[in-house]
PDB file of C-alpha atoms in Angstrom:
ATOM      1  CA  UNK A 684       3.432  20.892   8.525  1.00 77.00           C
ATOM      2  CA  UNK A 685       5.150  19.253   5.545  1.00 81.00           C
ATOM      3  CA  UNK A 686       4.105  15.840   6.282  1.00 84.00           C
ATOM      4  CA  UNK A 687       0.523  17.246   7.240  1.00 86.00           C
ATOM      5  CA  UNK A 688       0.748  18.813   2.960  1.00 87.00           C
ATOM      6  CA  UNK A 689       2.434  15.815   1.740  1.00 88.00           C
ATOM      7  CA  UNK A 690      -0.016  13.444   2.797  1.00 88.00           C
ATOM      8  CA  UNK A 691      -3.279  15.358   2.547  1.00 91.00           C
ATOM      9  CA  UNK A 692      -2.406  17.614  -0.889  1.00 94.00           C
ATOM     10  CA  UNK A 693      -2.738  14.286  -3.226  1.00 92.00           C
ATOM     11  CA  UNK A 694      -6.328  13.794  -1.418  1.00 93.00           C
ATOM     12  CA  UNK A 695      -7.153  16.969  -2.733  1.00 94.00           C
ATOM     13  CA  UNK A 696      -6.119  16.542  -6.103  1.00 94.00           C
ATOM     14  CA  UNK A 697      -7.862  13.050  -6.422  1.00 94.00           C
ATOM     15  CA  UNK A 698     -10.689  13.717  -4.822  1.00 93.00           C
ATOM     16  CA  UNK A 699     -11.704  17.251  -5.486  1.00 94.00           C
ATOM     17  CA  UNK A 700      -9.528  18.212  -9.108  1.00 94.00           C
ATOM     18  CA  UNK A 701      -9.877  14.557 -10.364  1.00 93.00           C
ATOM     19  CA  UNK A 702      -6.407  14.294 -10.867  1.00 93.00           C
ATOM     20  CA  UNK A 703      -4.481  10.950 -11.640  1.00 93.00           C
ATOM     21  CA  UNK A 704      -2.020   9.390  -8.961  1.00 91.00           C
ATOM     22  CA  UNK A 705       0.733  10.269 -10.816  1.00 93.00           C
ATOM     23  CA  UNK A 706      -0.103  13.838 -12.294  1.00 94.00           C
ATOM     24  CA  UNK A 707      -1.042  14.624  -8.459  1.00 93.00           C
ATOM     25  CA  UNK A 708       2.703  13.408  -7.460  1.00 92.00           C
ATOM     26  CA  UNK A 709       3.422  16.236  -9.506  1.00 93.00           C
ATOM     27  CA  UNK A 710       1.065  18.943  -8.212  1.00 94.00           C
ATOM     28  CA  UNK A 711       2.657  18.785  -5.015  1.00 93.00           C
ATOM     29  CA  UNK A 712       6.281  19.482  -6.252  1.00 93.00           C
ATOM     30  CA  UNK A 713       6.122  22.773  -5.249  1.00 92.00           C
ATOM     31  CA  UNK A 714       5.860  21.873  -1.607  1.00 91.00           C
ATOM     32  CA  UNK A 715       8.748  19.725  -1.949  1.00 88.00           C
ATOM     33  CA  UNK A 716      10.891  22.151  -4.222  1.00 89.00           C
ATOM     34  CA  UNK A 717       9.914  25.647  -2.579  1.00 88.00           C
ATOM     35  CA  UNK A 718      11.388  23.969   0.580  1.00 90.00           C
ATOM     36  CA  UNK A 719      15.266  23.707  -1.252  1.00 89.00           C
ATOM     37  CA  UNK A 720      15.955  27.712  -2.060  1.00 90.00           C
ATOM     38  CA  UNK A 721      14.402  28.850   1.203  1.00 91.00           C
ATOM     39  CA  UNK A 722      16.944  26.501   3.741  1.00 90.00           C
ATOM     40  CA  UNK A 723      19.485  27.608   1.640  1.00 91.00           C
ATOM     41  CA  UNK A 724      19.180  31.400   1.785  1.00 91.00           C
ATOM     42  CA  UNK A 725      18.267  30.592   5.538  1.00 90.00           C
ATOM     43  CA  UNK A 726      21.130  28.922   6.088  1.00 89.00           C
ATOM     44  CA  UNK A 727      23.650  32.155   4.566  1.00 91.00           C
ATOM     45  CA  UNK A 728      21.692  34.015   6.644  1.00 90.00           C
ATOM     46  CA  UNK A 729      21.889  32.118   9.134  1.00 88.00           C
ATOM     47  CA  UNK A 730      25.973  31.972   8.865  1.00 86.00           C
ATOM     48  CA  UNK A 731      26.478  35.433   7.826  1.00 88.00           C
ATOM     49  CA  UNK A 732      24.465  37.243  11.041  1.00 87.00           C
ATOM     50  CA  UNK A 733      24.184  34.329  12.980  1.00 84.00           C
ATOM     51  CA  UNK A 734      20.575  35.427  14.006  1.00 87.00           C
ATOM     52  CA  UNK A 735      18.530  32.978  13.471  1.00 88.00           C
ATOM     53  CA  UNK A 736      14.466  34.397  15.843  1.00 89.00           C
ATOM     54  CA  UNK A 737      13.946  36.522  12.365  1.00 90.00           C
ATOM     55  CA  UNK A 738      14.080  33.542  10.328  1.00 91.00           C
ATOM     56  CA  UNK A 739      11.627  31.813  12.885  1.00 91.00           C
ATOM     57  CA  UNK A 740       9.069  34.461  13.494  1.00 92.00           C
ATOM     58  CA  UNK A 741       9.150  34.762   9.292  1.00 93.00           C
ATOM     59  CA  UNK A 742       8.959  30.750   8.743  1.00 92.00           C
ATOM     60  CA  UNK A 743       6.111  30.309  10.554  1.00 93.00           C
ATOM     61  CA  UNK A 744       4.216  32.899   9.730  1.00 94.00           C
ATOM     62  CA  UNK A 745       4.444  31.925   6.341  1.00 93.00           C
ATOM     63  CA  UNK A 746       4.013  28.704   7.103  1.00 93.00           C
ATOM     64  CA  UNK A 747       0.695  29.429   8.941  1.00 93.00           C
ATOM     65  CA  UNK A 748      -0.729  31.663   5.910  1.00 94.00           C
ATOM     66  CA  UNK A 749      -0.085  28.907   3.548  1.00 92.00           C
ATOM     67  CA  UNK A 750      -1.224  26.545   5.298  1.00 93.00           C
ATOM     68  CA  UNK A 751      -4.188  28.761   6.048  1.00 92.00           C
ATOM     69  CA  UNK A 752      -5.196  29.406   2.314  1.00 93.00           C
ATOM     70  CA  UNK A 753      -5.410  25.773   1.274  1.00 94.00           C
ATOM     71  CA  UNK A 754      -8.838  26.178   2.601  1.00 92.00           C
ATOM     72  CA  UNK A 755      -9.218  28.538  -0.252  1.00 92.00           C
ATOM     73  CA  UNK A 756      -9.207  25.138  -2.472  1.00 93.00           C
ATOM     74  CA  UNK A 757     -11.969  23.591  -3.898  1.00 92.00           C
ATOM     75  CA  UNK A 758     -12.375  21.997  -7.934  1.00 91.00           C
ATOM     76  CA  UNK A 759     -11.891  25.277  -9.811  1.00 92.00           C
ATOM     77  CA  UNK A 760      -9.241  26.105  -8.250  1.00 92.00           C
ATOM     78  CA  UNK A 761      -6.484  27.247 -10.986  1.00 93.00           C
ATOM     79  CA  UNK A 762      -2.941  25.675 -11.416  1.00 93.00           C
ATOM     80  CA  UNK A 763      -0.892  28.956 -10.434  1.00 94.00           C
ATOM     81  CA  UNK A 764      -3.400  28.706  -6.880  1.00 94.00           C
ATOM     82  CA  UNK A 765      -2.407  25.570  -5.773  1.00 93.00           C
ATOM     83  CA  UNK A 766       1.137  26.799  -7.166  1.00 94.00           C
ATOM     84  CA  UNK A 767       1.645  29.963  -5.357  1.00 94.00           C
ATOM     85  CA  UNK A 768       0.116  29.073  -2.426  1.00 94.00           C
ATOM     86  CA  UNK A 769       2.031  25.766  -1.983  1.00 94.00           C
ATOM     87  CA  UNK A 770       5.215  27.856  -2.457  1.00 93.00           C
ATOM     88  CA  UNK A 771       4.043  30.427   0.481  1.00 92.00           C
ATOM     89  CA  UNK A 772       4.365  27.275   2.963  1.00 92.00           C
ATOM     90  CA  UNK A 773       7.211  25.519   1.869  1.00 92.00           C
ATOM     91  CA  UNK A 774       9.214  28.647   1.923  1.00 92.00           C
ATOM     92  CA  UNK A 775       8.413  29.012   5.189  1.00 91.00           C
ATOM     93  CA  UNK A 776       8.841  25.463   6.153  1.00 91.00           C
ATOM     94  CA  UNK A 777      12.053  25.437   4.244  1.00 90.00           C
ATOM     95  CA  UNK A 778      13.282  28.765   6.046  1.00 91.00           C
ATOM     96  CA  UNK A 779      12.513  26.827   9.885  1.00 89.00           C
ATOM     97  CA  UNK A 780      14.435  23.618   8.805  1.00 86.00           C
ATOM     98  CA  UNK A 781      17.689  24.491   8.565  1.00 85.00           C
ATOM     99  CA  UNK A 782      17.704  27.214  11.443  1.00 86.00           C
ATOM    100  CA  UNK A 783      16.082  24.913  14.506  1.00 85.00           C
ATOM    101  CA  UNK A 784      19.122  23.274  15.533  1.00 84.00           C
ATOM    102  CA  UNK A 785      21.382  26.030  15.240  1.00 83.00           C
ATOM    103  CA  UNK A 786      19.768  27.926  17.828  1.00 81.00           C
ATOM    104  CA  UNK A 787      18.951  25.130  20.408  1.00 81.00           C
ATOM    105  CA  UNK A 788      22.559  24.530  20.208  1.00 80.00           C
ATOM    106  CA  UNK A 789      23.593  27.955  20.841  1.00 80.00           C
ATOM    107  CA  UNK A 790      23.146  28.387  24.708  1.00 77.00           C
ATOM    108  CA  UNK A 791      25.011  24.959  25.226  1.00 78.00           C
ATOM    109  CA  UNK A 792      28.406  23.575  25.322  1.00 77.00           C
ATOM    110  CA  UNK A 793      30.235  22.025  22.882  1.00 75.00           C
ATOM    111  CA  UNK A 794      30.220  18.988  24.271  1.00 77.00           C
ATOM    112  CA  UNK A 795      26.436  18.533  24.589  1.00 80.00           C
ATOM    113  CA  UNK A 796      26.104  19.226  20.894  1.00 79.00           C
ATOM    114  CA  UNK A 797      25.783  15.111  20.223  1.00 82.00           C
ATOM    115  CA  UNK A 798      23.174  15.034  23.325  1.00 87.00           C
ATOM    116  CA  UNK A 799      21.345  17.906  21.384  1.00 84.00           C
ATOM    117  CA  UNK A 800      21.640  16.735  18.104  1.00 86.00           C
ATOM    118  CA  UNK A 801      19.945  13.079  19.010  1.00 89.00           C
ATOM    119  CA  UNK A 802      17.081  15.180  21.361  1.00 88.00           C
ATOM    120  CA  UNK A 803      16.350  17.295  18.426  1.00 85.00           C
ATOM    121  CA  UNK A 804      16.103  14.266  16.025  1.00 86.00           C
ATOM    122  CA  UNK A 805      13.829  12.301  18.622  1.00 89.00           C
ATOM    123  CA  UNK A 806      11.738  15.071  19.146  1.00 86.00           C
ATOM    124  CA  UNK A 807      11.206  15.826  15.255  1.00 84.00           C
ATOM    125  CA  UNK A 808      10.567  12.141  14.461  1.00 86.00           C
ATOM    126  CA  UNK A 809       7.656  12.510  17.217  1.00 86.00           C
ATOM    127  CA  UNK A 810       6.295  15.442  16.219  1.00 82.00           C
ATOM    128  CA  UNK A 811       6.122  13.838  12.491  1.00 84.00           C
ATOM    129  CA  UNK A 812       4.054  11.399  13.798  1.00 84.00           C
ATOM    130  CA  UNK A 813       1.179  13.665  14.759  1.00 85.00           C
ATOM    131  CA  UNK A 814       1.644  15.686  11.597  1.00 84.00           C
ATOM    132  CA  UNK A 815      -0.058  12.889  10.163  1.00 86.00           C
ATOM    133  CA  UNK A 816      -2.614  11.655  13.029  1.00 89.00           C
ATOM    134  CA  UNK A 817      -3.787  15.258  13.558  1.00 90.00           C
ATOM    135  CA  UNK A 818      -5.047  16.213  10.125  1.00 89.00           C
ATOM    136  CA  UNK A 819      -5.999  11.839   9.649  1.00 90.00           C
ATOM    137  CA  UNK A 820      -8.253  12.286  12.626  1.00 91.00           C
ATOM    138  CA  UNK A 821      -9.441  15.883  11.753  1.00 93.00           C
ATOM    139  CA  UNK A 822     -10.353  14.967   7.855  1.00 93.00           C
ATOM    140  CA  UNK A 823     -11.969  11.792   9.244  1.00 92.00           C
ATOM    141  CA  UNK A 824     -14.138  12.970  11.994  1.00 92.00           C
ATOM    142  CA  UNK A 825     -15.325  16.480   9.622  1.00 93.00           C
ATOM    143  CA  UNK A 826     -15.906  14.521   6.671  1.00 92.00           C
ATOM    144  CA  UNK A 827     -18.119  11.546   8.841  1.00 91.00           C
ATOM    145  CA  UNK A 828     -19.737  14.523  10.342  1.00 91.00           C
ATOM    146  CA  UNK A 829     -20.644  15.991   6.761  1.00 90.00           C
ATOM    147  CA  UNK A 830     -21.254  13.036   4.997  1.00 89.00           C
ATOM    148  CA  UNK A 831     -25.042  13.151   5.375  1.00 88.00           C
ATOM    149  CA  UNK A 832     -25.092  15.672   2.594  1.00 90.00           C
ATOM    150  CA  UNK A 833     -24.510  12.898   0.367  1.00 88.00           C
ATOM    151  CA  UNK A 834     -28.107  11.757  -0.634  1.00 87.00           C
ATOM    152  CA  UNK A 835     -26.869   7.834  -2.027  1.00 88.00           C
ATOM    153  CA  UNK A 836     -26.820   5.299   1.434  1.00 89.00           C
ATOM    154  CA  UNK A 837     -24.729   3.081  -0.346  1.00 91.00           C
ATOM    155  CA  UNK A 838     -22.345   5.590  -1.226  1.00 90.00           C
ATOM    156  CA  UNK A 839     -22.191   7.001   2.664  1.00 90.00           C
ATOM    157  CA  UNK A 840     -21.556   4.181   3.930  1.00 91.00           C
ATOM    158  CA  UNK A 841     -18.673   3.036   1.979  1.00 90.00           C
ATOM    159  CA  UNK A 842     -16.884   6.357   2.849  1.00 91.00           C
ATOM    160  CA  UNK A 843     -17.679   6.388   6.770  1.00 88.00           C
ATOM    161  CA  UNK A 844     -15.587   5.232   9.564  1.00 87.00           C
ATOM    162  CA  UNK A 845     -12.228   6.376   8.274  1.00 85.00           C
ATOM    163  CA  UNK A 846     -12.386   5.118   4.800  1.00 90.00           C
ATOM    164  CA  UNK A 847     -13.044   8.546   2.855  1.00 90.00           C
ATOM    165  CA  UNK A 848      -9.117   8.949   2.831  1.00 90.00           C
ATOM    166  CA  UNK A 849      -8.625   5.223   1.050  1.00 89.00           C
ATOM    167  CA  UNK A 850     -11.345   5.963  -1.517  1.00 91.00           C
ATOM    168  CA  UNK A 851      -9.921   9.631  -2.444  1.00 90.00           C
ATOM    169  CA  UNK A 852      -9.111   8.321  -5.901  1.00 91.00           C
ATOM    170  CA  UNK A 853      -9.941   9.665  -9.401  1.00 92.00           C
ATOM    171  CA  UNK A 854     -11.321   6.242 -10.572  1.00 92.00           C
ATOM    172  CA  UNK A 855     -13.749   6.130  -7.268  1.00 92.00           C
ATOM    173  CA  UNK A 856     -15.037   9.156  -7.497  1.00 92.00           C
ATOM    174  CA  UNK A 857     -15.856   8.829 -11.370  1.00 92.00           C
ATOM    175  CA  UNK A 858     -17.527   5.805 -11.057  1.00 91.00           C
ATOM    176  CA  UNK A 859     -20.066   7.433  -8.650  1.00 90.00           C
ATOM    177  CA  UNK A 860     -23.339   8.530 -10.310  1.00 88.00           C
ATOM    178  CA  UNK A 861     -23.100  11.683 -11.461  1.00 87.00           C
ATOM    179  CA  UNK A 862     -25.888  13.341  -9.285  1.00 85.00           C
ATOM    180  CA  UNK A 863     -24.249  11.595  -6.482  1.00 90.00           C
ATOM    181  CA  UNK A 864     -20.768  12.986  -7.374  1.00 92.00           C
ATOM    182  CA  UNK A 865     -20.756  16.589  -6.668  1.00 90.00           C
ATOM    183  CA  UNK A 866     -22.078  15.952  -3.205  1.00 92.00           C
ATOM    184  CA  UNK A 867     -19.362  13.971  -2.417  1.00 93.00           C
ATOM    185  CA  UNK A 868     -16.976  16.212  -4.042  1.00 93.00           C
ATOM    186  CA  UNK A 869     -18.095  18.611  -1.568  1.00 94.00           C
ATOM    187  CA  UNK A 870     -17.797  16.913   1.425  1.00 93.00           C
ATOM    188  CA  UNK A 871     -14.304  16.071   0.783  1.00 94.00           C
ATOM    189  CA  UNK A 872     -13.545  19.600   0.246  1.00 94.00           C
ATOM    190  CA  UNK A 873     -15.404  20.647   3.533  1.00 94.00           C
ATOM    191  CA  UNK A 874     -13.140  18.096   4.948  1.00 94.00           C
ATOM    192  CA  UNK A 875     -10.024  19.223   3.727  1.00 94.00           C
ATOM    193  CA  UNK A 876     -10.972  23.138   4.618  1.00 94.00           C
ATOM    194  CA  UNK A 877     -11.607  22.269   8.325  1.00 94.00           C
ATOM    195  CA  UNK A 878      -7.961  20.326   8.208  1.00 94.00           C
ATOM    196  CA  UNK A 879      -6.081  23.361   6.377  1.00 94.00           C
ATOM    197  CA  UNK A 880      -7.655  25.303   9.284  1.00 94.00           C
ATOM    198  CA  UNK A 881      -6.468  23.456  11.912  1.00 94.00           C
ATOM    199  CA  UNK A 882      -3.142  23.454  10.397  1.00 93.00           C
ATOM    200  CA  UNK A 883      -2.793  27.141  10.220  1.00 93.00           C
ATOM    201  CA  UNK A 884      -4.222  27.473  13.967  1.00 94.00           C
ATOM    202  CA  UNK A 885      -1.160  25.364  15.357  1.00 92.00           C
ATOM    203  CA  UNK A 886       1.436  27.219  12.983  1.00 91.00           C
ATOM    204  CA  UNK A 887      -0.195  30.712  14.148  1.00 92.00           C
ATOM    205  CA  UNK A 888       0.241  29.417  17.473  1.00 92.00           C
ATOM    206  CA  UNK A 889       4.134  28.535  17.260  1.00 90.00           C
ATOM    207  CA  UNK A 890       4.710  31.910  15.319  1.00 90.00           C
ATOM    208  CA  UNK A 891       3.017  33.919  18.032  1.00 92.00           C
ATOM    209  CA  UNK A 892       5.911  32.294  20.784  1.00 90.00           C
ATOM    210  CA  UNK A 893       8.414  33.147  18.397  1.00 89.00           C
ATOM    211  CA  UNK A 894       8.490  36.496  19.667  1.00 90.00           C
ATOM    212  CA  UNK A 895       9.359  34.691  22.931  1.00 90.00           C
ATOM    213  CA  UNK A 896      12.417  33.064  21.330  1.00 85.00           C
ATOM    214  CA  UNK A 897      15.690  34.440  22.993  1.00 83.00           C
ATOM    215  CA  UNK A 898      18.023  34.987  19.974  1.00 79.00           C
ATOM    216  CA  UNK A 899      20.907  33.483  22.032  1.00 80.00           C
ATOM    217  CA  UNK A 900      24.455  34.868  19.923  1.00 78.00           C
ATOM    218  CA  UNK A 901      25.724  32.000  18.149  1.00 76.00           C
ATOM    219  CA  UNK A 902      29.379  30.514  18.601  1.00 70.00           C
ATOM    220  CA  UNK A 903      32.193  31.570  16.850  1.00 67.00           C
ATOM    221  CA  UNK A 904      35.120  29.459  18.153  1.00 67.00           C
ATOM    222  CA  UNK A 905      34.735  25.374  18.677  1.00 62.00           C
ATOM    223  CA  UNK A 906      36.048  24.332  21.583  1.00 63.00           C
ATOM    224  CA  UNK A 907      35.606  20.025  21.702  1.00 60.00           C
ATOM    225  CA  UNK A 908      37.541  17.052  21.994  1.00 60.00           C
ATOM    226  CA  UNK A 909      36.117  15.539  19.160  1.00 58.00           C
ATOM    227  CA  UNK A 910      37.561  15.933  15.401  1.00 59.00           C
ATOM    228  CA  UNK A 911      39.989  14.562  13.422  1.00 64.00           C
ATOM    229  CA  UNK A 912      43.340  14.115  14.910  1.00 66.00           C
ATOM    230  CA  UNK A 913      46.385  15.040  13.180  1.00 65.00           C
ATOM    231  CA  UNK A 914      49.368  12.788  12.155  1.00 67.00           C
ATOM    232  CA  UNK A 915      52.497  13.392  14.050  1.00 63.00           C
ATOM    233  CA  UNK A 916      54.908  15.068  11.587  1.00 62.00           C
ATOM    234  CA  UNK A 917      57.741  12.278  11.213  1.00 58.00           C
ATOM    235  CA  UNK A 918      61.459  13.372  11.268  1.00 57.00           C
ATOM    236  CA  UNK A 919      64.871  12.302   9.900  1.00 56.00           C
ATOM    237  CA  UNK A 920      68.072  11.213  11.289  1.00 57.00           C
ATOM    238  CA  UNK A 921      69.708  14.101  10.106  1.00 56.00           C
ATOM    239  CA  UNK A 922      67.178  16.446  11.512  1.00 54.00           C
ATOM    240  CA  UNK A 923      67.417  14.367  15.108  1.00 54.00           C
ATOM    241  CA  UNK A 924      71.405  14.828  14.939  1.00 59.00           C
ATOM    242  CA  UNK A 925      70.794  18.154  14.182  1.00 53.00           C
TER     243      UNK A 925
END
């Protein structure tokens, strides 16, 4: 879900708000920094309870409404929208972080926490893969779909095929003729609403197997033959005589 906001957010506030390249690097800082205070009050949680299905069922259903009302977005949106609501989703995003691995490592042994640890990461690094196909292939096929409300050929076909994403640019868009301009305005938007959508369907869809999740009581003694070994405490002829 972050990856799926990082990368389509800035197309929004191109595109649709007309914002520069660099002011939209900072429109989505609150997806980046709503993420920080939310692992780390998940993560005292997290070590003072050592329940971690609450913080699960709450990050993603938090994730899925925020995700859900980007499709409120469109070019009057107001800065403390895109504000709040970007907040609502990293917080939840922030809460899951931190609390995944914790709890697939607490029904195993200590000594398949490295085997764990490595699944986890492989399985994270694929599933960041298709947080950007899925919304690229989503945006793509709804805005090729909707593009015929744009009345200029030329126009049409520069975007089609795949390209609207490249094009999502302040300068583009402002060099299009002004009649021509809110229509394509509002097919990216259309676009983007259909992907925010999709978004919060597969988010709903995790949070609803939360309930599922077997909040399996976490560890409290470490029992491995890993960790740093200690010196061997030297001792004195006099001490060896004695």
């Amino acid at each position: 879900m972050t990856l799926w906001a990082l990368y389509f957010l800035p197309v929004y506030f191109q595109a649709v708000q007309l914002a520069t390249p660099s002011r939209s690097g900072v429109q989505i800082l609150p997806t980046v920094f709503g993420m920080m205070p939310a692992a780390v009050i998940a993560s005292q949680y997290l070590s003072l309870t050592g329940k971690y299905k609450l913080l699960h069922i709450v990050g993603m259903f938090l994730m899925a409404a925020g995700m859900g009302s980007f499709a409120a977005f469109d070019a009057n949106s107001s800065t403390a929208t895109w504000v709040c609501l970007q907040l609502l989703a990293s917080l939840g995003n922030g809460m899951v972080a931190t609390s995944i691995l914790p709890g697939v490592q607490a029904g195993l042994t200590d000594e398949d926490n490295a085997v764990s640890t490595a699944t986890w990461a492989f399985i994270r690094s694929y599933g960041a893969v298709w947080g950007v196909t899925i919304p690229a292939t989503v945006f793509n096929n709804m805005f090729d779909k909707n593009s015929l409300k744009i009345a200029e050929p030329r126009v049409r076909a520069l975007l089609a095929d795949g390209n609207a994403y490249a094009y999502a640019a302040r300068e583009f868009i402002l060099g299009i003729p002004e009649a021509t301009r809110g229509q394509v305005i509002e097919v990216y938007t259309d676009a983007l609403r259909i992907s925010w959508a999709v978004a919060a369907a597969i988010a709903g869809f995790a949070a609803f197997f939360t309930f599922f999740e077997v909040d399996v009581p976490l560890r409290e003694t470490l029992r491995t033959d890993f960790g740093i070994k200690e010196p061997k405490r030297s001792t004195s002829p006099a001490e060896q005589q004695g």
